[in-house]
Amino acid sequence: MIKAIRGTRDLLPPDTALWNFVETTARAVFREYNFQEIRTPIFEATELFARGVGEDTDIVSKEMYTFEDRSRAESDKGQSLTLRPENTAGVVRAYIEHNLWDRGLNKLYYIGPQFRRERPQKGRYRQFYQIGAEVIGPTTAGSESPARDAEVLEMLATLLNRLGIQGWTLQLNSVGCANDRPRYVEALREALRPVVGQMCVDCRRRAETNPLRVLDCKVPEDQPIIEKLPRMKDYLDESCRQHFAEVQKILNTAGVPYSLNDRLVRGLDYYTRTAFEFTHGALGAQNAILGGGRYDGLSEAIGGPKAPGIGFAIGEDRLVLSLTEAAETVAPKPDAYIAPLGPGMNAEAVKLARDLRRAGAIVEVGDETFRLKKSLETASKLGTRYAIILGENEAKSNEFALKNLATGQQQTVPRGELAAKLRA
RNA sequence: GUGCCUGUAGUUCAGCGGUGGAACGCCGGACUGUGGCUCCGGAUGACGUGGGUUCGAAUCCCACCAGGCACCCCA
């Protein structure tokens, strides 16, 4: 049997109704904040991700679906292409390519699949879906303002609340900028040198490859050591410090709850200053339902003008997962099941169904060869509210037997009044 | 990519060397134009795939594939 490949899956009803609910709600909230939709290609030049996301990140170094395109000339090598592992780089590429700021566009959102070749796990798939948004523009547009950070965070809180998600936590940190972070990393390296020998094997490796990751370690024995390491907040330069303080001040005023976590580091190279994560307790190890932050240098890193930005990506798969526990799925049930009885009644049934549907009803139609018993049984199974019996008598008199399947009550209704009765 | 656990009917699972089962669901009948309840009957399936051990394998062993949990990392 041919099956969906590892890490991919089919989304089936009734779950698809939930996905649509999430997407519809997100679009509505984004709309209120004046974001507009952008759709970028699902694959891009590999170079975009190498330069944008960062050559040394896990995503780029070992998780990308990369392939060589066919070349036109036999002698030429095909271009290296990659299925997008995230969407921010693509949006920024489009921003540069189409001079979006000159068209008055600086708040964009996207919804779509992304691809990373990781080992699948609950809440982690090789084709997964992200809902994200970006604020990006020249400095003169205020895109560097802490008000943008706070506005984005407040929008996310609004969205999660409107989706009915209970018990989320916003973790907030500042990871500094190109100016102060190298100094911090250096300080961290030095502080680690004498103590790293006492730490877990992972930390010993991280101390070499990416010292910031040591802060993320969850091994209990390492915690006392980590507590004593230097902290980013003590190394922020004046502008970063003020920026971060201002973000917090606005969040306090707006009533958005958050907790500071100076061990929150992000895995993508392009993040600067504000970094954040919304987590949800009921998701196991993959507890981050969304993450994001500021990326003031990304545009320049991929050859564009200076264009500070801030954005986030929601893991839609995880969001839906945290939703299925609380929310009952509301798949719409048909309003009526038409049971045609006997030769020639199919045609009448389809015509009647068309008229009722035009009046706004959800209608299911049986078949004239079905016995009435079977039709009613099917209608009950579908959860339909009414059954309409359409036999020769009804066709002649133009009055139909309308049966309420919940109460069992049945009445005779003239054709013209059927739609109104269904709505009642 | 690493470690551990798990793959048996549409679903949830029992069976753990000797002719593959239960519940629910599905189909039909009792009941030829009246469902839900009840009763009766029926079909389920390469026991994840391939190899090995054995007189004999769903059961034991190996490899692969897939899922779950944790790590790594991330949404």
CSV table of C-alpha atoms (C1' of nucleotides) in Angstrom, one decimal, chain A residues 6-7 58 116-119 122 124 130 206 213 266-267 285 288-289 318 371-372 376 380-381 389 393-394 403 405-406 408 410, chain B residues 1-5 7 25-36 46 48 65-75:
chain,number,residue,atom,x,y,z
A,6,ARG,CA,7.3,9.9,7.0
A,7,GLY,CA,6.5,13.1,8.8
A,58,ASP,CA,20.6,23.2,12.7
A,116,ARG,CA,12.2,20.4,7.8
A,117,ARG,CA,13.8,17.0,7.7
A,118,GLU,CA,13.7,16.2,11.4
A,119,ARG,CA,12.7,13.0,13.2
A,122,LYS,CA,4.0,14.6,18.3
A,124,ARG,CA,6.6,18.0,15.0
A,130,GLN,CA,3.0,28.0,10.2
A,206,ARG,CA,27.6,23.4,23.1
A,213,ARG,CA,22.7,27.0,23.9
A,266,ARG,CA,16.6,31.3,19.7
A,267,GLY,CA,18.0,29.0,17.1
A,285,ALA,CA,8.4,18.4,25.0
A,288,ALA,CA,6.4,26.1,22.1
A,289,ILE,CA,3.3,27.0,20.1
A,318,ARG,CA,0.7,22.5,17.8
A,371,ARG,CA,-36.1,1.8,1.5
A,372,LEU,CA,-37.5,4.5,3.7
A,376,LEU,CA,-34.1,7.5,8.0
A,380,SER,CA,-30.0,9.9,11.9
A,381,LYS,CA,-26.5,8.7,11.5
A,389,ILE,CA,-40.0,12.2,2.6
A,393,ASN,CA,-48.1,11.2,-3.0
A,394,GLU,CA,-45.9,14.2,-2.1
A,403,LYS,CA,-40.0,14.6,10.1
A,405,LEU,CA,-35.5,13.3,13.7
A,406,ALA,CA,-34.9,14.4,17.3
A,408,GLY,CA,-40.0,12.0,16.0
A,410,GLN,CA,-43.9,14.6,11.6
B,1,G,C1',20.8,11.9,13.7
B,2,U,C1',20.7,8.9,19.0
B,3,G,C1',18.1,5.9,22.8
B,4,C,C1',13.6,3.4,24.7
B,5,C,C1',8.5,1.6,23.7
B,7,G,C1',2.8,-1.9,15.0
B,25,G,C1',-18.5,0.5,14.1
B,26,C,C1',-20.2,-1.4,9.2
B,27,C,C1',-23.8,-4.4,6.1
B,28,G,C1',-28.5,-7.3,6.0
B,29,G,C1',-33.0,-9.3,8.2
B,30,A,C1',-37.1,-9.3,12.0
B,31,C,C1',-40.1,-4.3,10.0
B,32,U,C1',-42.1,-4.0,1.1
B,33,G,C1',-43.8,4.5,3.1
B,34,U,C1',-41.1,5.6,9.1
B,35,G,C1',-34.8,6.0,12.1
B,36,G,C1',-32.9,5.9,17.3
B,46,A,C1',-1.1,-10.2,3.0
B,48,G,C1',3.6,-3.3,9.3
B,65,C,C1',9.4,0.7,7.3
B,66,A,C1',6.0,3.5,10.3
B,67,G,C1',4.1,5.7,14.9
B,68,G,C1',4.8,7.3,20.1
B,69,C,C1',8.1,9.2,24.2
B,70,A,C1',12.7,11.4,25.4
B,71,C,C1',17.3,13.7,23.5
B,72,C,C1',19.1,17.1,19.7
B,73,C,C1',16.6,21.3,17.8
B,74,C,C1',12.6,24.0,16.8
B,75,A,C1',6.9,26.1,15.3
